[in-house]
PDB file of C-alpha atoms in Angstrom:
ATOM      1  CA  UNK X   1     113.933  82.961  91.391  1.00 95.00           C
ATOM      2  CA  UNK X   2     112.696  85.352  88.700  1.00 97.00           C
ATOM      3  CA  UNK X   3     112.171  88.873  90.047  1.00 98.00           C
ATOM      4  CA  UNK X   4     109.337  90.886  88.458  1.00 98.00           C
ATOM      5  CA  UNK X   5     108.045  94.473  88.564  1.00 97.00           C
ATOM      6  CA  UNK X   6     104.389  94.842  87.508  1.00 97.00           C
ATOM      7  CA  UNK X   7     103.315  98.225  86.077  1.00 95.00           C
ATOM      8  CA  UNK X   8      99.772  99.287  85.229  1.00 94.00           C
ATOM      9  CA  UNK X   9      97.674 102.395  85.813  1.00 93.00           C
ATOM     10  CA  UNK X  10      94.863 100.130  86.993  1.00 94.00           C
ATOM     11  CA  UNK X  11      95.186  99.063  90.620  1.00 94.00           C
ATOM     12  CA  UNK X  12      92.845  96.139  89.975  1.00 96.00           C
ATOM     13  CA  UNK X  13      94.920  94.959  87.014  1.00 94.00           C
ATOM     14  CA  UNK X  14      98.187  95.229  88.970  1.00 94.00           C
ATOM     15  CA  UNK X  15      96.716  93.290  91.877  1.00 94.00           C
ATOM     16  CA  UNK X  16      95.286  90.567  89.637  1.00 96.00           C
ATOM     17  CA  UNK X  17      98.506  90.098  87.673  1.00 96.00           C
ATOM     18  CA  UNK X  18     100.685  90.181  90.788  1.00 94.00           C
ATOM     19  CA  UNK X  19      98.387  87.678  92.484  1.00 95.00           C
ATOM     20  CA  UNK X  20      98.527  85.297  89.550  1.00 96.00           C
ATOM     21  CA  UNK X  21     102.309  85.545  89.364  1.00 96.00           C
ATOM     22  CA  UNK X  22     102.718  84.964  93.098  1.00 90.00           C
ATOM     23  CA  UNK X  23     101.009  81.593  92.685  1.00 93.00           C
ATOM     24  CA  UNK X  24     104.155  80.341  90.915  1.00 96.00           C
ATOM     25  CA  UNK X  25     106.955  79.656  93.426  1.00 95.00           C
ATOM     26  CA  UNK X  26     109.612  80.376  90.781  1.00 97.00           C
ATOM     27  CA  UNK X  27     108.394  83.979  90.445  1.00 97.00           C
ATOM     28  CA  UNK X  28     108.622  86.872  92.891  1.00 97.00           C
ATOM     29  CA  UNK X  29     106.829  90.176  92.398  1.00 97.00           C
ATOM     30  CA  UNK X  30     109.273  92.601  93.977  1.00 97.00           C
ATOM     31  CA  UNK X  31     107.367  95.822  93.233  1.00 97.00           C
ATOM     32  CA  UNK X  32     104.331  97.342  91.589  1.00 96.00           C
ATOM     33  CA  UNK X  33     104.089 100.690  89.795  1.00 94.00           C
ATOM     34  CA  UNK X  34     101.083 102.770  88.802  1.00 93.00           C
ATOM     35  CA  UNK X  35     102.732 104.881  86.114  1.00 91.00           C
ATOM     36  CA  UNK X  36     105.786 105.113  83.896  1.00 91.00           C
ATOM     37  CA  UNK X  37     107.818 107.247  86.271  1.00 91.00           C
ATOM     38  CA  UNK X  38     107.300 104.829  89.146  1.00 93.00           C
ATOM     39  CA  UNK X  39     108.077 101.865  86.871  1.00 93.00           C
ATOM     40  CA  UNK X  40     111.320 103.491  85.727  1.00 93.00           C
ATOM     41  CA  UNK X  41     112.334 104.250  89.305  1.00 94.00           C
ATOM     42  CA  UNK X  42     111.546 100.695  90.483  1.00 95.00           C
ATOM     43  CA  UNK X  43     113.522  99.155  87.619  1.00 96.00           C
ATOM     44  CA  UNK X  44     116.452 101.475  88.201  1.00 95.00           C
ATOM     45  CA  UNK X  45     116.490 100.787  91.939  1.00 97.00           C
ATOM     46  CA  UNK X  46     115.661  97.061  92.029  1.00 97.00           C
ATOM     47  CA  UNK X  47     117.038  95.751  88.688  1.00 97.00           C
ATOM     48  CA  UNK X  48     114.336  93.090  88.168  1.00 97.00           C
ATOM     49  CA  UNK X  49     114.643  90.253  85.688  1.00 97.00           C
ATOM     50  CA  UNK X  50     111.327  91.238  84.083  1.00 96.00           C
ATOM     51  CA  UNK X  51     109.265  94.417  83.856  1.00 95.00           C
ATOM     52  CA  UNK X  52     105.681  93.467  83.020  1.00 95.00           C
ATOM     53  CA  UNK X  53     104.180  96.768  81.886  1.00 94.00           C
ATOM     54  CA  UNK X  54     100.779  97.718  80.543  1.00 91.00           C
ATOM     55  CA  UNK X  55     101.297  98.908  76.963  1.00 88.00           C
ATOM     56  CA  UNK X  56      98.469 101.408  77.377  1.00 84.00           C
ATOM     57  CA  UNK X  57      99.800 103.554  80.212  1.00 83.00           C
ATOM     58  CA  UNK X  58      98.391 107.090  79.979  1.00 78.00           C
ATOM     59  CA  UNK X  59     100.128 109.737  77.862  1.00 71.00           C
ATOM     60  CA  UNK X  60     102.307 107.214  76.041  1.00 72.00           C
ATOM     61  CA  UNK X  61     104.275 106.555  79.209  1.00 84.00           C
ATOM     62  CA  UNK X  62     104.889 102.901  78.370  1.00 88.00           C
ATOM     63  CA  UNK X  63     106.829 103.777  75.220  1.00 88.00           C
ATOM     64  CA  UNK X  64     108.795 106.562  76.892  1.00 87.00           C
ATOM     65  CA  UNK X  65     109.511 104.428  79.957  1.00 89.00           C
ATOM     66  CA  UNK X  66     110.792 101.591  77.787  1.00 89.00           C
ATOM     67  CA  UNK X  67     113.010 104.047  75.909  1.00 89.00           C
ATOM     68  CA  UNK X  68     114.432 105.439  79.174  1.00 88.00           C
ATOM     69  CA  UNK X  69     115.101 101.960  80.567  1.00 89.00           C
ATOM     70  CA  UNK X  70     116.897 100.887  77.398  1.00 87.00           C
ATOM     71  CA  UNK X  71     119.148 103.967  77.546  1.00 87.00           C
ATOM     72  CA  UNK X  72     120.108 103.413  81.194  1.00 75.00           C
TER      73      UNK X  72
END
């Protein structure tokens, strides 16, 4: 089972992506995040196999979040 966190500022986008991923029995969406801080906290707490993050999070959060995750 591949465990995934989906991060996007758009609720509709998160829901659509999570729904599509849930259709595959080999994938499990374990959390969703609406911003970089929430994504970082979910990754730190849950240790997913994949973080699927919108590259266009507001205020450059996607780049900073990726940097913080890589340092951890």
